[in-house]
C-alpha positions as a Python dict, from the first residue, in 0.01 Angstrom:
ca = {
    (1, 'M'): (0, 0, 0),
    (2, 'K'): (-173, -340, -15),
    (3, 'N'): (-90, -589, -287),
    (4, 'V'): (-396, -763, -430),
    (5, 'I'): (-488, -1011, -699),
    (6, 'L'): (-817, -986, -889),
    (7, 'Y'): (-1045, -1273, -984),
    (8, 'V'): (-1318, -1229, -1247),
    (9, 'R'): (-1542, -1514, -1353),
    (10, 'V'): (-1839, -1566, -1578),
    (11, 'S'): (-2008, -1875, -1718),
    (12, 'T'): (-2135, -1881, -2076),
    (13, 'D'): (-2506, -1887, -1984),
    (14, 'E'): (-2462, -1597, -1736),
    (15, 'Q'): (-2287, -1384, -1995),
    (16, 'A'): (-2555, -1451, -2256),
    (17, 'G'): (-2863, -1435, -2035),
    (18, 'R'): (-2772, -1189, -1758),
    (19, 'G'): (-2538, -944, -1918),
    (20, 'Y'): (-2233, -1034, -1706),
    (21, 'S'): (-1899, -983, -1874),
    (22, 'L'): (-1536, -1028, -1774),
    (23, 'R'): (-1446, -681, -1899),
    (24, 'D'): (-1717, -515, -1690),
    (25, 'Q'): (-1613, -697, -1371),
    (26, 'E'): (-1248, -623, -1432),
    (27, 'Q'): (-1309, -251, -1480),
    (28, 'K'): (-1510, -227, -1158),
    (29, 'L'): (-1236, -403, -964),
    (30, 'L'): (-962, -180, -1113),
    (31, 'N'): (-1162, 133, -1023),
    (32, 'Y'): (-1204, 1, -668),
    (33, 'C'): (-829, -64, -637),
    (34, 'Q'): (-747, 284, -769),
    (35, 'N'): (-983, 448, -522),
    (36, 'N'): (-839, 249, -231),
    (37, 'N'): (-474, 279, -336),
    (38, 'F'): (-433, -99, -392),
    (39, 'N'): (-150, -238, -604),
    (40, 'V'): (-275, -504, -851),
    (41, 'L'): (-22, -786, -890),
    (42, 'H'): (-219, -1010, -1124),
    (43, 'I'): (-564, -1052, -1282),
    (44, 'F'): (-712, -1400, -1329),
    (45, 'R'): (-994, -1430, -1581),
    (46, 'E'): (-1224, -1735, -1579),
    (47, 'D'): (-1496, -1852, -1819),
    (48, 'Y'): (-1620, -2149, -1621),
    (49, 'S'): (-1898, -2268, -1391),
    (50, 'A'): (-1861, -2213, -1015),
    (51, 'K'): (-2017, -2542, -909),
    (52, 'T'): (-1674, -2660, -793),
    (53, 'F'): (-1322, -2518, -759),
    (54, 'K'): (-1194, -2750, -1032),
    (55, 'R'): (-1158, -2457, -1268),
    (56, 'P'): (-850, -2414, -1489),
    (57, 'E'): (-782, -2049, -1407),
    (58, 'F'): (-862, -2084, -1036),
    (59, 'K'): (-604, -2363, -1010),
    (60, 'K'): (-346, -2125, -1158),
    (61, 'L'): (-456, -1857, -911),
    (62, 'L'): (-413, -2091, -614),
    (63, 'E'): (-70, -2200, -734),
    (64, 'Y'): (31, -1836, -779),
    (65, 'C'): (-83, -1755, -423),
    (66, 'K'): (115, -2041, -275),
    (67, 'K'): (433, -1928, -452),
    (68, 'N'): (387, -1557, -371),
    (69, 'K'): (198, -1565, -40),
    (70, 'K'): (438, -1324, 130),
    (71, 'D'): (365, -1054, -129),
    (72, 'I'): (-17, -1089, -145),
    (73, 'H'): (-249, -927, 107),
    (74, 'Q'): (-590, -984, -53),
    (75, 'M'): (-776, -1162, -330),
    (76, 'I'): (-1084, -964, -433),
    (77, 'F'): (-1380, -1020, -667),
    (78, 'I'): (-1716, -856, -741),
    (79, 'K'): (-1960, -1078, -547),
    (80, 'W'): (-1938, -1400, -353),
    (81, 'D'): (-2113, -1597, -628),
    (82, 'R'): (-1810, -1513, -849),
    (83, 'F'): (-1599, -1696, -590),
    (84, 'S'): (-1818, -2008, -563),
    (85, 'R'): (-2169, -2150, -577),
    (86, 'N'): (-2093, -2437, -341),
    (87, 'T'): (-2126, -2351, 29),
    (88, 'A'): (-1929, -2641, 176),
    (89, 'E'): (-1636, -2607, -65),
    (90, 'S'): (-1635, -2229, -15),
    (91, 'Y'): (-1564, -2259, 358),
    (92, 'Q'): (-1285, -2508, 289),
    (93, 'M'): (-1126, -2280, 29),
    (94, 'I'): (-1149, -1974, 257),
    (95, 'G'): (-961, -2184, 515),
    (96, 'V'): (-687, -2250, 256),
    (97, 'F'): (-644, -1876, 193),
    (98, 'N'): (-646, -1803, 569),
    (99, 'E'): (-353, -2044, 608),
    (100, 'L'): (-172, -1844, 339),
    (101, 'A'): (-255, -1522, 531),
    (102, 'I'): (-447, -1390, 230),
    (103, 'Q'): (-787, -1227, 283),
    (104, 'V'): (-1069, -1298, 36),
    (105, 'N'): (-1346, -1045, -12),
    (106, 'A'): (-1616, -918, -248),
    (107, 'I'): (-1625, -543, -320),
    (108, 'E'): (-2007, -533, -360),
    (109, 'Q'): (-2068, -760, -59),
    (110, 'P'): (-1775, -669, 171),
    (111, 'L'): (-1728, -859, 498),
    (112, 'D'): (-1489, -838, 790),
    (113, 'L'): (-1453, -1204, 880),
    (114, 'T'): (-1264, -1118, 1202),
    (115, 'I'): (-1603, -1019, 1341),
    (116, 'P'): (-1803, -1336, 1437),
    (117, 'E'): (-2140, -1186, 1342),
    (118, 'Q'): (-2015, -1128, 989),
    (119, 'G'): (-1998, -1507, 953),
    (120, 'L'): (-2379, -1511, 937),
    (121, 'M'): (-2378, -1279, 638),
    (122, 'L'): (-2109, -1493, 475),
    (123, 'A'): (-2337, -1797, 512),
    (124, 'V'): (-2620, -1605, 344),
    (125, 'Y'): (-2402, -1480, 57),
    (126, 'L'): (-2261, -1829, -7),
    (127, 'S'): (-2586, -2024, 27),
    (128, 'M'): (-2796, -1800, -200),
    (129, 'P'): (-2605, -1889, -521),
    (130, 'E'): (-2618, -2259, -430),
    (131, 'V'): (-2994, -2244, -376),
    (132, 'E'): (-3029, -2057, -706),
    (133, 'N'): (-2819, -2323, -879),
    (134, 'H'): (-3034, -2601, -736),
    (135, 'R'): (-3356, -2426, -838),
    (136, 'R'): (-3221, -2371, -1189),
    (137, 'S'): (-3126, -2738, -1212),
    (138, 'L'): (-3476, -2845, -1106),
    (139, 'N'): (-3629, -2610, -1364),
    (140, 'V'): (-3407, -2757, -1636),
    (141, 'I'): (-3503, -3113, -1539),
    (142, 'S'): (-3870, -3021, -1527),
    (143, 'G'): (-3853, -2847, -1866),
    (144, 'M'): (-3669, -3136, -2031),
    (145, 'R'): (-3913, -3395, -1894),
    (146, 'R'): (-4207, -3186, -2010),
    (147, 'A'): (-4055, -3167, -2358),
    (148, 'F'): (-3986, -3544, -2359),
    (149, 'K'): (-4348, -3617, -2261),
    (150, 'E'): (-4460, -3411, -2560),
    (151, 'G'): (-4240, -3631, -2782),
    (152, 'R'): (-3975, -3362, -2830),
    (153, 'Y'): (-3618, -3483, -2774),
    (154, 'V'): (-3405, -3194, -2643),
    (155, 'G'): (-3071, -3365, -2578),
    (156, 'Y'): (-2764, -3387, -2799),
    (157, 'A'): (-2856, -3548, -3130),
    (158, 'P'): (-2742, -3911, -3174),
    (159, 'K'): (-2572, -4043, -3487),
    (160, 'G'): (-2802, -4008, -3789),
    (161, 'Y'): (-2969, -3689, -3661),
    (162, 'D'): (-2887, -3320, -3630),
    (163, 'N'): (-3028, -3082, -3370),
    (164, 'G'): (-3263, -2850, -3555),
    (165, 'K'): (-3569, -2629, -3502),
    (166, 'D'): (-3930, -2669, -3611),
    (167, 'A'): (-4164, -2399, -3747),
    (168, 'I'): (-4213, -2250, -3399),
    (169, 'K'): (-3837, -2249, -3326),
    (170, 'K'): (-3851, -2539, -3083),
    (171, 'P'): (-3591, -2823, -3080),
    (172, 'L'): (-3646, -3099, -3336),
    (173, 'L'): (-3428, -3392, -3447),
    (174, 'I'): (-3363, -3386, -3822),
    (175, 'P'): (-3222, -3691, -4010),
    (176, 'N'): (-2885, -3623, -4171),
    (177, 'E'): (-2663, -3803, -4423),
    (178, 'D'): (-2571, -4069, -4163),
    (179, 'A'): (-2936, -4185, -4146),
    (180, 'K'): (-2884, -4431, -4432),
    (181, 'Y'): (-2596, -4594, -4244),
    (182, 'I'): (-2807, -4627, -3928),
    (183, 'Q'): (-3085, -4794, -4127),
    (184, 'E'): (-2839, -5033, -4289),
    (185, 'A'): (-2686, -5117, -3950),
    (186, 'F'): (-3025, -5226, -3814),
    (187, 'E'): (-3107, -5423, -4129),
    (188, 'L'): (-2776, -5611, -4115),
    (189, 'M'): (-2807, -5689, -3743),
    (190, 'A'): (-3168, -5806, -3790),
    (191, 'T'): (-3051, -6084, -4023),
    (192, 'G'): (-2860, -6239, -3732),
    (193, 'N'): (-2568, -6303, -3965),
    (194, 'Y'): (-2330, -6028, -3857),
    (195, 'R'): (-2136, -5926, -3549),
    (196, 'R'): (-2172, -5568, -3429),
    (197, 'N'): (-1809, -5481, -3504),
    (198, 'E'): (-1835, -5646, -3844),
    (199, 'I'): (-2128, -5417, -3928),
    (200, 'L'): (-1933, -5113, -3808),
    (201, 'Y'): (-1634, -5200, -4032),
    (202, 'K'): (-1864, -5238, -4334),
    (203, 'L'): (-2026, -4901, -4270),
    (204, 'K'): (-1691, -4729, -4211),
    (205, 'A'): (-1576, -4854, -4550),
    (206, 'K'): (-1871, -4666, -4700),
    (207, 'G'): (-1797, -4340, -4519),
    (208, 'F'): (-1967, -4377, -4179),
    (209, 'N'): (-1767, -4241, -3887),
    (210, 'S'): (-1818, -4376, -3535),
    (211, 'S'): (-1624, -4528, -3248),
    (212, 'K'): (-1704, -4877, -3120),
    (213, 'T'): (-1839, -4734, -2795),
    (214, 'A'): (-2071, -4489, -2970),
    (215, 'F'): (-2189, -4752, -3219),
    (216, 'A'): (-2275, -4992, -2936),
    (217, 'K'): (-2536, -4739, -2818),
    (218, 'V'): (-2691, -4701, -3163),
    (219, 'L'): (-2860, -5039, -3187),
    (220, 'D'): (-3067, -5000, -2869),
    (221, 'N'): (-3163, -4633, -2909),
    (222, 'H'): (-3543, -4592, -2923),
    (223, 'L'): (-3511, -4256, -3103),
    (224, 'Y'): (-3441, -4428, -3436),
    (225, 'Y'): (-3793, -4575, -3464),
    (226, 'G'): (-3954, -4258, -3330),
    (227, 'G'): (-3968, -4337, -2959),
    (228, 'V'): (-3852, -4104, -2682),
    (229, 'F'): (-3729, -4280, -2367),
    (230, 'I'): (-3806, -4100, -2039),
    (231, 'K'): (-3610, -4209, -1731),
    (232, 'A'): (-3776, -4279, -1399),
    (233, 'Y'): (-3790, -3971, -1175),
    (234, 'K'): (-3916, -3960, -818),
    (235, 'E'): (-4251, -4144, -827),
    (236, 'E'): (-4274, -4146, -1207),
    (237, 'K'): (-4178, -4473, -1374),
    (238, 'E'): (-3964, -4490, -1687),
    (239, 'T'): (-4164, -4487, -2007),
    (240, 'I'): (-4140, -4447, -2385),
    (241, 'V'): (-4356, -4196, -2571),
    (242, 'E'): (-4408, -4137, -2942),
    (243, 'G'): (-4169, -3871, -3070),
    (244, 'I'): (-4253, -3592, -3311),
    (245, 'H'): (-3929, -3637, -3511),
    (246, 'E'): (-3899, -3838, -3832),
    (247, 'P'): (-3803, -4204, -3762),
    (248, 'I'): (-3518, -4369, -3952),
    (249, 'I'): (-3636, -4731, -3907),
    (250, 'T'): (-3959, -4911, -3822),
    (251, 'K'): (-4054, -5030, -3475),
    (252, 'A'): (-4072, -5388, -3610),
    (253, 'L'): (-3710, -5370, -3729),
    (254, 'F'): (-3596, -5226, -3394),
    (255, 'D'): (-3773, -5505, -3201),
    (256, 'K'): (-3618, -5770, -3424),
    (257, 'V'): (-3269, -5634, -3357),
    (258, 'Q'): (-3334, -5630, -2981),
    (259, 'Q'): (-3441, -5995, -2998),
    (260, 'V'): (-3126, -6092, -3189),
    (261, 'M'): (-2902, -5919, -2934),
    (262, 'Y'): (-3101, -6060, -2640),
    (263, 'N'): (-3072, -6414, -2776),
    (264, 'R'): (-2696, -6375, -2815),
    (265, 'K'): (-2657, -6245, -2462),
    (266, 'R'): (-2857, -6536, -2322),
    (267, 'G'): (-2663, -6785, -2532),
    (268, 'N'): (-2972, -6885, -2732),
    (269, 'Q'): (-2810, -6774, -3055),
    (270, 'K'): (-2445, -6805, -3149),
    (271, 'V'): (-2261, -6500, -3268),
    (272, 'P'): (-2192, -6554, -3638),
    (273, 'K'): (-1838, -6608, -3761),
    (274, 'A'): (-1692, -6417, -4052),
    (275, 'H'): (-1845, -6530, -4383),
    (276, 'N'): (-1663, -6703, -4666),
    (277, 'E'): (-1705, -6578, -5023),
    (278, 'N'): (-1749, -6940, -5135),
    (279, 'F'): (-2050, -6993, -4907),
    (280, 'P'): (-2295, -6702, -4941),
    (281, 'L'): (-2582, -6926, -4820),
    (282, 'K'): (-2417, -7032, -4494),
    (283, 'G'): (-2658, -6973, -4208),
    (284, 'F'): (-2962, -6978, -4438),
    (285, 'L'): (-2987, -7350, -4526),
    (286, 'L'): (-3181, -7618, -4340),
    (287, 'C'): (-3103, -7985, -4391),
    (288, 'P'): (-3390, -8153, -4583),
    (289, 'V'): (-3342, -8470, -4373),
    (290, 'C'): (-3316, -8355, -4010),
    (291, 'N'): (-3426, -7990, -4053),
    (292, 'K'): (-3117, -7855, -3869),
    (293, 'Q'): (-2905, -7568, -3990),
    (294, 'M'): (-2635, -7679, -4229),
    (295, 'R'): (-2266, -7597, -4206),
    (296, 'A'): (-2018, -7528, -4483),
    (297, 'S'): (-1662, -7640, -4540),
    (298, 'T'): (-1403, -7721, -4803),
    (299, 'S'): (-1215, -8051, -4830),
    (300, 'K'): (-915, -8144, -5041),
    (301, 'G'): (-937, -8422, -5295),
    (302, 'R'): (-651, -8579, -5486),
    (303, 'T'): (-619, -8300, -5737),
    (304, 'Q'): (-841, -8014, -5618),
    (305, 'Y'): (-1054, -7869, -5339),
    (306, 'Y'): (-1430, -7938, -5306),
    (307, 'S'): (-1682, -7716, -5126),
    (308, 'Y'): (-1988, -7856, -4947),
    (309, 'Y'): (-2288, -7756, -4742),
    (310, 'H'): (-2333, -8036, -4493),
    (311, 'C'): (-2520, -8147, -4184),
    (312, 'V'): (-2368, -8284, -3865),
    (313, 'S'): (-2375, -8632, -3714),
    (314, 'P'): (-2581, -8847, -3712),
    (315, 'C'): (-2755, -8710, -4026),
    (316, 'K'): (-2439, -8650, -4232),
    (317, 'G'): (-2633, -8501, -4526),
    (318, 'R'): (-2392, -8342, -4771),
    (319, 'Y'): (-2444, -8137, -5089),
    (320, 'T'): (-2188, -7970, -5312),
    (321, 'S'): (-2193, -7593, -5307),
    (322, 'D'): (-2241, -7588, -5684),
    (323, 'E'): (-2566, -7787, -5678),
    (324, 'V'): (-2708, -7582, -5391),
    (325, 'H'): (-2615, -7254, -5564),
    (326, 'D'): (-2773, -7380, -5887),
    (327, 'M'): (-3099, -7455, -5700),
    (328, 'V'): (-3111, -7103, -5556),
    (329, 'N'): (-3027, -6945, -5893),
    (330, 'A'): (-3306, -7144, -6057),
    (331, 'F'): (-3547, -7025, -5789),
    (332, 'L'): (-3444, -6660, -5839),
    (333, 'S'): (-3514, -6701, -6210),
    (334, 'D'): (-3868, -6808, -6117),
    (335, 'I'): (-3939, -6488, -5924),
    (336, 'N'): (-3747, -6269, -6167),
    (337, 'F'): (-3952, -5987, -6327),
    (338, 'D'): (-3931, -5935, -6700),
    (339, 'K'): (-3924, -5556, -6760),
    (340, 'Q'): (-4235, -5562, -6981),
    (341, 'F'): (-4419, -5784, -6734),
    (342, 'Q'): (-4317, -5558, -6447),
    (343, 'E'): (-4462, -5252, -6619),
    (344, 'L'): (-4794, -5427, -6689),
    (345, 'Y'): (-4799, -5574, -6340),
    (346, 'F'): (-4748, -5232, -6184),
    (347, 'E'): (-5021, -5075, -6399),
    (348, 'I'): (-5266, -5327, -6253),
    (349, 'I'): (-5141, -5257, -5902),
    (350, 'K'): (-5171, -4882, -5965),
    (351, 'E'): (-5530, -4917, -6086),
    (352, 'K'): (-5623, -5106, -5771),
    (353, 'L'): (-5451, -4858, -5541),
    (354, 'T'): (-5603, -4560, -5723),
    (355, 'E'): (-5947, -4717, -5686),
    (356, 'E'): (-5893, -4768, -5315),
    (357, 'T'): (-5765, -4411, -5276),
    (358, 'K'): (-6081, -4272, -5439),
    (359, 'Q'): (-6294, -4480, -5205),
    (360, 'K'): (-6105, -4338, -4906),
    (361, 'A'): (-6106, -3980, -5037),
    (362, 'L'): (-6225, -3731, -4777),
    (363, 'G'): (-6504, -3492, -4866),
    (364, 'A'): (-6575, -3136, -4756),
    (365, 'K'): (-6787, -3266, -4467),
    (366, 'H'): (-6481, -3426, -4308),
    (367, 'Y'): (-6291, -3096, -4295),
    (368, 'E'): (-6601, -2912, -4170),
    (369, 'N'): (-6621, -3159, -3881),
    (370, 'L'): (-6251, -3120, -3806),
    (371, 'N'): (-6273, -2738, -3801),
    (372, 'S'): (-6580, -2761, -3579),
    (373, 'I'): (-6392, -2973, -3325),
    (374, 'E'): (-6098, -2730, -3328),
    (375, 'D'): (-6339, -2440, -3258),
    (376, 'K'): (-6501, -2630, -2973),
    (377, 'L'): (-6165, -2698, -2811),
    (378, 'I'): (-6080, -2326, -2823),
    (379, 'K'): (-6418, -2227, -2674),
    (380, 'L'): (-6379, -2493, -2408),
    (381, 'Q'): (-6041, -2350, -2308),
    (382, 'D'): (-6190, -1999, -2290),
    (383, 'L'): (-6469, -2120, -2059),
    (384, 'Y'): (-6215, -2282, -1828),
    (385, 'I'): (-5987, -1976, -1819),
    (386, 'D'): (-6284, -1743, -1750),
    (387, 'G'): (-6394, -1962, -1459),
    (388, 'D'): (-6723, -2071, -1618),
    (389, 'M'): (-6620, -2440, -1603),
    (390, 'D'): (-6450, -2641, -1330),
    (391, 'K'): (-6134, -2845, -1393),
    (392, 'A'): (-6306, -3187, -1388),
    (393, 'G'): (-6564, -3079, -1647),
    (394, 'Y'): (-6295, -2919, -1862),
    (395, 'E'): (-6071, -3226, -1859),
    (396, 'S'): (-6362, -3458, -1943),
    (397, 'A'): (-6489, -3249, -2234),
    (398, 'K'): (-6138, -3184, -2363),
    (399, 'Q'): (-6061, -3558, -2371),
    (400, 'R'): (-6384, -3630, -2558),
    (401, 'Y'): (-6316, -3369, -2828),
    (402, 'E'): (-5951, -3469, -2862),
    (403, 'N'): (-6054, -3831, -2920),
    (404, 'I'): (-6287, -3719, -3199),
    (405, 'R'): (-6012, -3501, -3350),
    (406, 'A'): (-5763, -3790, -3336),
    (407, 'E'): (-6010, -4015, -3519),
    (408, 'L'): (-6063, -3756, -3793),
    (409, 'K'): (-5688, -3703, -3826),
    (410, 'S'): (-5631, -4078, -3857),
    (411, 'K'): (-5862, -4085, -4160),
    (412, 'E'): (-5647, -3818, -4323),
    (413, 'A'): (-5333, -4021, -4252),
    (414, 'S'): (-5493, -4332, -4398),
    (415, 'S'): (-5582, -4142, -4715),
    (416, 'E'): (-5226, -4011, -4750),
    (417, 'D'): (-5081, -4360, -4691),
    (418, 'S'): (-5280, -4496, -4987),
    (419, 'K'): (-5122, -4235, -5214),
    (420, 'K'): (-4772, -4319, -5093),
    (421, 'L'): (-4829, -4690, -5163),
    (422, 'V'): (-4831, -4625, -5538),
    (423, 'E'): (-4468, -4510, -5532),
    (424, 'L'): (-4375, -4783, -5285),
    (425, 'Y'): (-4504, -5059, -5514),
    (426, 'K'): (-4341, -4902, -5818),
    (427, 'T'): (-4001, -4883, -5650),
    (428, 'A'): (-4034, -5232, -5502),
    (429, 'T'): (-4144, -5413, -5816),
    (430, 'E'): (-3869, -5244, -6019),
    (431, 'K'): (-3614, -5396, -5784),
    (432, 'F'): (-3728, -5746, -5876),
    (433, 'V'): (-3644, -5692, -6241),
    (434, 'A'): (-3352, -5927, -6321),
    (435, 'I'): (-3318, -6030, -5955),
    (436, 'D'): (-3117, -6336, -6061),
    (437, 'Y'): (-2870, -6116, -6249),
    (438, 'Q'): (-2846, -5881, -5951),
    (439, 'Y'): (-2767, -6175, -5723),
    (440, 'D'): (-2501, -6322, -5952),
    (441, 'N'): (-2322, -5988, -5982),
    (442, 'S'): (-2336, -5881, -5618),
    (443, 'D'): (-2067, -5908, -5355),
    (444, 'L'): (-2103, -6142, -5057),
    (445, 'E'): (-2279, -5888, -4836),
    (446, 'H'): (-2546, -5798, -5091),
    (447, 'K'): (-2605, -6161, -5186),
    (448, 'R'): (-2682, -6237, -4821),
    (449, 'R'): (-2906, -5932, -4792),
    (450, 'I'): (-3103, -6036, -5101),
    (451, 'I'): (-3153, -6390, -4967),
    (452, 'G'): (-3235, -6263, -4617),
    (453, 'S'): (-3503, -6029, -4752),
    (454, 'I'): (-3671, -6295, -4969),
    (455, 'F'): (-3701, -6575, -4713),
    (456, 'E'): (-3883, -6510, -4387),
    (457, 'K'): (-3715, -6817, -4237),
    (458, 'N'): (-3429, -7044, -4345),
    (459, 'I'): (-3412, -7196, -4692),
    (460, 'Q'): (-3545, -7550, -4729),
    (461, 'F'): (-3498, -7767, -5037),
    (462, 'E'): (-3571, -8117, -5164),
    (463, 'N'): (-3549, -8301, -5497),
    (464, 'K'): (-3304, -8034, -5617),
    (465, 'K'): (-3563, -7756, -5579),
    (466, 'V'): (-3606, -7478, -5326),
    (467, 'R'): (-3922, -7523, -5120),
    (468, 'T'): (-4139, -7214, -5095),
    (469, 'T'): (-4301, -7281, -4756),
    (470, 'S'): (-4088, -7012, -4590),
    (471, 'L'): (-4122, -6773, -4881),
    (472, 'N'): (-4316, -6448, -4862),
    (473, 'P'): (-4665, -6523, -5010),
    (474, 'I'): (-4633, -6236, -5260),
    (475, 'L'): (-4323, -6388, -5418),
    (476, 'N'): (-4489, -6727, -5428),
    (477, 'E'): (-4764, -6578, -5643),
    (478, 'I'): (-4511, -6400, -5865),
    (479, 'A'): (-4330, -6728, -5931),
    (480, 'S'): (-4660, -6895, -6028),
    (481, 'I'): (-4755, -6610, -6262),
    (482, 'N'): (-4410, -6613, -6422),
    (483, 'R'): (-4443, -6983, -6500),
    (484, 'G'): (-4776, -6914, -6672),
    (485, 'L'): (-4625, -6631, -6876),
    (486, 'R'): (-4342, -6846, -7010),
    (487, 'A'): (-4593, -7031, -7223),
    (488, 'K'): (-4694, -6703, -7386),
    (489, 'K'): (-4507, -6512, -7652),
    (490, 'K'): (-4362, -6180, -7539),
    (491, 'K'): (-4553, -5992, -7807),
    (492, 'D'): (-4880, -6133, -7671),
    (493, 'L'): (-4831, -5975, -7327),
    (494, 'T'): (-5116, -5739, -7244),
    (495, 'K'): (-5258, -5597, -6925),
    (496, 'N'): (-5566, -5823, -6958),
    (497, 'L'): (-5347, -6133, -6998),
    (498, 'V'): (-5140, -6052, -6689),
    (499, 'K'): (-5453, -5968, -6491),
    (500, 'S'): (-5619, -6296, -6590),
    (501, 'L'): (-5315, -6492, -6477),
    (502, 'M'): (-5313, -6304, -6147),
    (503, 'V'): (-5680, -6385, -6091),
    (504, 'E'): (-5615, -6753, -6162),
    (505, 'Q'): (-5357, -6765, -5882),
    (506, 'R'): (-5604, -6787, -5592),
    (507, 'G'): (-5735, -6434, -5630),
    (508, 'V'): (-5398, -6270, -5584),
    (509, 'V'): (-5524, -5934, -5713),
    (510, 'S'): (-5732, -5883, -5398),
    (511, 'N'): (-5503, -6075, -5164),
    (512, 'Y'): (-5196, -5882, -5275),
    (513, 'F'): (-5301, -5563, -5103),
    (514, 'N'): (-5360, -5733, -4771),
    (515, 'S'): (-5024, -5911, -4773),
    (516, 'D'): (-4717, -5823, -4572),
    (517, 'L'): (-4519, -5547, -4750),
    (518, 'R'): (-4212, -5591, -4538),
    (519, 'L'): (-4019, -5772, -4809),
    (520, 'L'): (-4087, -5504, -5069),
    (521, 'Q'): (-3985, -5230, -4828),
    (522, 'K'): (-3661, -5409, -4737),
    (523, 'K'): (-3552, -5478, -5092),
}
C-alpha cells in the first residue's frame, strides 16, 4: 500500500467565480485513494494564489515531506494548476520532490514522468495556467485603465472616501466622515504656516486616524479635487482626467498646497517653526519700513517680560505685541457685521441673485433641444451598428452632437450654480457677524486661520492702522459701508439705506457678484 499526502488549493476569486471548493477537491482525492488502495497520511488545505510557492500551507507541506520522506510515496492533487501557475518555479519544485523520492501527480491530468515524452505534456499542463494568469492580468489592467479614463476610480479608497456603488452598481468613491479632516489639512497647509506633522497632530486631536506615511500621501493625491491620475502604460503617457466622484477640495486649493510643498523642497520657503500663543500674527506681518517679514520674540526687562514683533538688521523696526494686536483688533471691528445689518445686507444680495437666476432660467425650448440631441445620438449609433455609416462619419457626427449636448448641459449647471450661491452668501455673511469677538475668543490655530483667510497676502500697517492693500476687495467695501452706518442710528437701518450706502461705495452692488468668493468659501 502506498502512503500519500493530499494537497487541495483554491484562491478566493476561483471559488467565487468558478465554483471550485476545497471540500469538492478533497472528496475527489479521497475517492481516488480509496479506489486505488492508497493510505492518506495527511491533507493540506490552501486558500491562496498559486503565482508562487510562498504559500503558508505549502510551506508546512514541504517541511512535513522533509521530515517524513521515508514514509511518503506520492503527493497528489486534482490538476496541475492546483500545484502551481508558474512554469519555471514548478520545474524547480518538482526537482525538490524528486530529491526526496516523492512523486507528484494530478489525478485528472496523470503523467508518468519517467517517460521522456510525458515531459511535453507536463510543459503544456504547467504553461496553460501561467498563460491564463497573464491574460487575466492584462484584462484587469485594461479594465481598470478604461474605468480610469471614464473618470471612475476603481482602486482602494483613500482617506476621506469609502468604496461605494452608483445607481448602475459600478464603483464610485463616496466621501465619508474623514472628508472634513482632509479639507482642513489642505487649508492648513495652504497657509504655509504649518508643518505636515503638526497638521496631523492637530487632526488626530480631533478624531482623525492616520499614520505619518499614509498622511504624507494625502496632500498630493489628485482624487481629493476630483482628478483621476492615470499612470503611463506602453505608449500612453501619464495623464489626469476629471473624475465622476464628489471632490472634497477645490483644484485651486490643491495647486496652492503643491506650490507650498514645492517651495519648501527647493528651499524657497522655510518650514515654519511651532507657533507661540503670544504671537498669533507671526508669519503674517510685513515691516512698514523695509517690507520684509517680521519676527517675534520676548525680552526680559528689569521687572517683567516684554513681547515684540520686530524686523532684522539693518532696519531694526520694533513694535510691541500689544500695539500690533490692538491695530488688528481695530481693523476686525471695521469689517465686523452687526446682526441687523447682516440680515439687510443679505436680503439685498438675495434679491440680486434671484434676479440673475430668473434671467438664466431655462425654458421648455432648452429641454426640447437637449432631448432632440439625445435622440440623434441614439439614431446615429443605430446607423453605425447596422452598417449604414462608416466609422469616420460616425465619429465626426458623434463628436458634433456631443459638443452641442455638453453646451446645453453647461447652461443647466450654470443655472443650478446661481441657486446655490444664495445659500453660500447667507452662510458666509453670517460668519462675519461679530468677527472681532470670534477672533478674541479663539485659540491660536483658529486665530491664524481667520487672519489667513482675510488677507490674500501678508499684513501691512502704518500710522498705527492696518493697510487694506492686500485685503480682499469685498471686505474693503464692507469696512467702508460699516463706517457709513456708524453715523446712523440703529433704528434707522432699512434695506434702502444699506443699499444706498453700497451704491455709494464705487458701485459695489454690481461689483460684488463679480468678485472673488474664495474668502467667503474659506471662512
